[in-house]
XYZ file of C-alpha atoms in Angstrom:
215
model
C 10.020 -14.488 -4.247
C 7.027 -13.753 -7.175
C 6.221 -10.308 -6.996
C 2.723 -11.711 -5.679
C 4.331 -12.653 -2.935
C 6.430 -9.426 -2.516
C 2.820 -7.429 -2.673
C 1.224 -9.800 -0.315
C 3.874 -9.765 2.482
C 4.195 -5.765 1.979
C 0.173 -5.452 2.434
C 0.094 -7.449 5.392
C 2.452 -5.379 7.048
C 0.367 -2.198 6.308
C -2.584 -3.882 7.516
C -0.593 -4.966 10.537
C 0.148 -1.678 11.327
C -2.907 0.233 10.748
C -5.178 -2.444 12.942
C -1.946 -2.732 16.101
C -0.277 0.540 15.863
C -2.555 3.281 17.844
C -3.046 6.269 15.276
C -1.306 5.454 12.403
C -1.665 6.772 9.166
C -1.990 5.987 5.560
C 0.201 9.005 4.850
C 2.888 6.998 6.952
C 2.710 4.017 4.439
C 4.125 5.771 1.243
C 8.251 5.144 1.355
C 9.747 8.751 0.447
C 12.948 9.875 0.937
C 13.767 12.023 2.997
C 10.533 11.083 5.072
C 7.699 13.258 4.437
C 6.836 12.754 8.416
C 8.463 12.606 11.445
C 9.285 8.757 13.069
C 6.064 7.210 14.309
C 6.961 7.955 18.666
C 5.761 8.442 22.031
C 6.868 11.062 24.521
C 4.841 10.121 27.981
C 4.471 7.135 29.992
C 0.395 7.224 29.643
C 0.883 6.845 26.109
C 2.709 4.285 26.296
C 0.668 2.404 28.592
C -2.108 3.482 25.786
C -0.293 1.624 22.962
C 0.658 -0.980 24.887
C -3.294 -1.753 25.838
C -4.076 -0.903 21.974
C -1.778 -3.565 20.368
C -2.866 -6.472 22.855
C -7.002 -5.606 22.831
C -6.435 -6.151 18.953
C -4.499 -8.840 18.945
C -7.208 -10.631 20.523
C -9.383 -9.241 18.666
C -8.202 -10.096 15.020
C -10.043 -13.515 14.688
C -13.134 -11.102 14.343
C -12.406 -7.894 12.466
C -9.662 -8.580 10.101
C -10.014 -8.834 6.292
C -6.956 -10.968 6.071
C -6.685 -15.006 6.404
C -5.359 -15.088 9.650
C -5.266 -17.546 12.117
C -3.656 -18.056 15.823
C -1.549 -20.833 16.279
C -2.817 -23.235 18.499
C -1.107 -25.626 20.733
C -1.692 -29.450 21.904
C -4.783 -28.447 24.220
C -6.085 -26.106 21.072
C -5.665 -22.967 23.082
C -4.820 -20.021 21.457
C -1.355 -18.760 21.676
C -0.046 -15.779 24.714
C 0.770 -12.626 23.313
C 4.524 -11.877 24.982
C 5.579 -8.966 26.853
C 9.201 -8.112 27.739
C 10.762 -5.071 28.906
C 14.619 -4.057 29.634
C 15.221 -1.870 32.150
C 18.951 -0.253 33.347
C 19.124 -2.045 36.983
C 19.294 1.866 38.600
C 19.006 5.163 38.011
C 19.693 8.119 40.171
C 19.500 12.236 39.879
C 20.182 14.113 42.162
C 18.735 17.913 40.654
C 20.063 19.510 44.196
C 23.759 18.787 43.525
C 23.483 17.887 39.896
C 24.969 14.354 40.418
C 23.563 11.129 39.301
C 24.505 7.713 39.778
C 23.960 4.967 37.167
C 24.107 0.790 37.204
C 23.825 0.123 33.502
C 23.636 -3.218 33.945
C 20.469 -4.604 31.931
C 17.495 -6.248 33.614
C 14.842 -8.140 31.176
C 11.673 -9.393 32.358
C 9.551 -11.252 29.993
C 5.525 -12.704 30.461
C 3.252 -14.320 28.672
C -0.204 -12.632 28.579
C -2.425 -15.319 28.580
C -6.532 -14.965 27.399
C -9.297 -17.507 27.279
C -12.098 -15.514 25.801
C -13.985 -15.511 28.765
C -12.933 -12.020 29.373
C -13.838 -8.926 26.800
C -10.565 -7.687 24.875
C -11.618 -4.038 25.310
C -11.392 -4.511 29.183
C -7.463 -5.550 29.067
C -5.053 -3.010 31.108
C -1.088 -3.479 30.641
C -1.125 -1.771 34.042
C -3.486 -3.964 35.445
C -1.404 -7.055 34.213
C 1.512 -5.909 35.126
C 0.639 -4.883 38.505
C -0.770 -8.916 39.335
C 2.823 -9.964 37.785
C 4.451 -7.397 40.320
C 6.089 -5.585 37.674
C 6.168 -2.060 36.515
C 7.497 0.318 34.087
C 9.996 2.652 35.991
C 10.220 5.339 33.055
C 13.694 6.558 34.190
C 14.907 3.296 33.793
C 12.882 2.367 31.080
C 15.217 1.045 27.615
C 12.626 -0.908 25.141
C 9.498 -2.836 25.437
C 8.334 -5.455 22.634
C 4.867 -7.311 22.040
C 5.717 -10.450 19.881
C 3.214 -13.171 18.551
C 2.735 -15.374 15.552
C 0.436 -15.775 12.986
C -0.242 -18.359 10.417
C -1.922 -16.327 7.050
C -3.514 -17.854 3.855
C -2.354 -16.028 0.246
C -5.487 -16.955 -2.079
C -4.477 -16.020 -5.985
C -7.909 -15.551 -8.139
C -6.339 -14.778 -11.517
C -3.297 -16.927 -11.769
C -3.753 -18.744 -15.024
C -2.149 -22.108 -14.295
C -2.419 -22.094 -10.357
C -4.780 -21.639 -7.912
C -3.175 -23.394 -4.622
C -2.790 -21.416 -1.738
C 0.471 -20.464 -0.137
C 0.347 -20.820 3.668
C 2.714 -18.623 5.757
C 3.584 -17.973 9.400
C 3.800 -14.229 10.186
C 6.354 -13.781 13.463
C 5.209 -9.955 14.690
C 7.198 -7.944 17.049
C 5.861 -4.306 18.316
C 9.380 -2.705 19.475
C 8.819 0.261 22.137
C 12.653 1.604 21.994
C 13.720 4.415 24.399
C 17.390 2.992 24.426
C 18.915 6.519 23.474
C 16.603 8.192 26.719
C 15.740 11.288 24.714
C 12.804 11.516 25.693
C 11.240 10.105 22.604
C 10.308 6.446 21.986
C 10.579 5.303 18.717
C 7.520 2.941 17.763
C 7.710 -0.132 14.968
C 6.098 -3.102 14.011
C 8.507 -5.501 12.058
C 7.054 -8.555 10.275
C 9.541 -11.855 9.190
C 7.528 -14.318 6.956
C 8.273 -18.069 6.136
C 6.749 -20.636 4.060
C 4.639 -23.035 6.282
C 3.113 -26.225 5.110
C -0.519 -26.688 4.755
C -2.877 -28.602 3.169
C -6.433 -28.890 1.679
C -8.527 -28.424 -1.577
C -9.738 -25.861 -3.724
C -13.351 -26.425 -4.535
C -13.532 -24.209 -7.987
C -10.651 -23.126 -9.858
C -11.763 -21.337 -12.763
C -14.215 -18.300 -14.023
C -15.571 -16.047 -11.355
C -19.146 -16.767 -11.113
C -21.765 -14.237 -10.548
C -25.084 -14.329 -8.774
C -28.030 -12.306 -8.539
């Protein structure tokens, strides 16, 4: 893969983290060993809901806020695709502090829901707590293993300074935001992963030459 593509992918991941992850800092974009900052994490149920709300709200606003040439995929009806929420939990957790006993059912229960948005509701009003209640679901902090938000975006890589090839490349980005509590330590690790693959597209480059300055 050409270096410009590697840089494009790296910048796309960084942009998505700044947009989708609440309170993401520039210093976290710097790769260092050992890391200069602790893992990006949250520690209580209210923070989990805040991060989920932020990510979903940002997704629904991407087509009006981002500088990237990103597009929602559309289905045959012309609707924008849903963002998918999945949660995994232990089947049962019982802790008895008075007798210092516990009872665990380590079977894993999984639930996934598509979060629809038709544009009629303001994105900033979205509440994950309200949405889960409407689906007869809730997040149990003692049984919680992990949760994820996943969605796809189409993107175009435009190159202005290539001497021989001005045609853009098109990609499909499969994005997943993971909230990982699998260690049950009280620290929920947050990560955003972005898998890109080439996508077929067509179009016209109306001008491929020197930059035009207009005054």
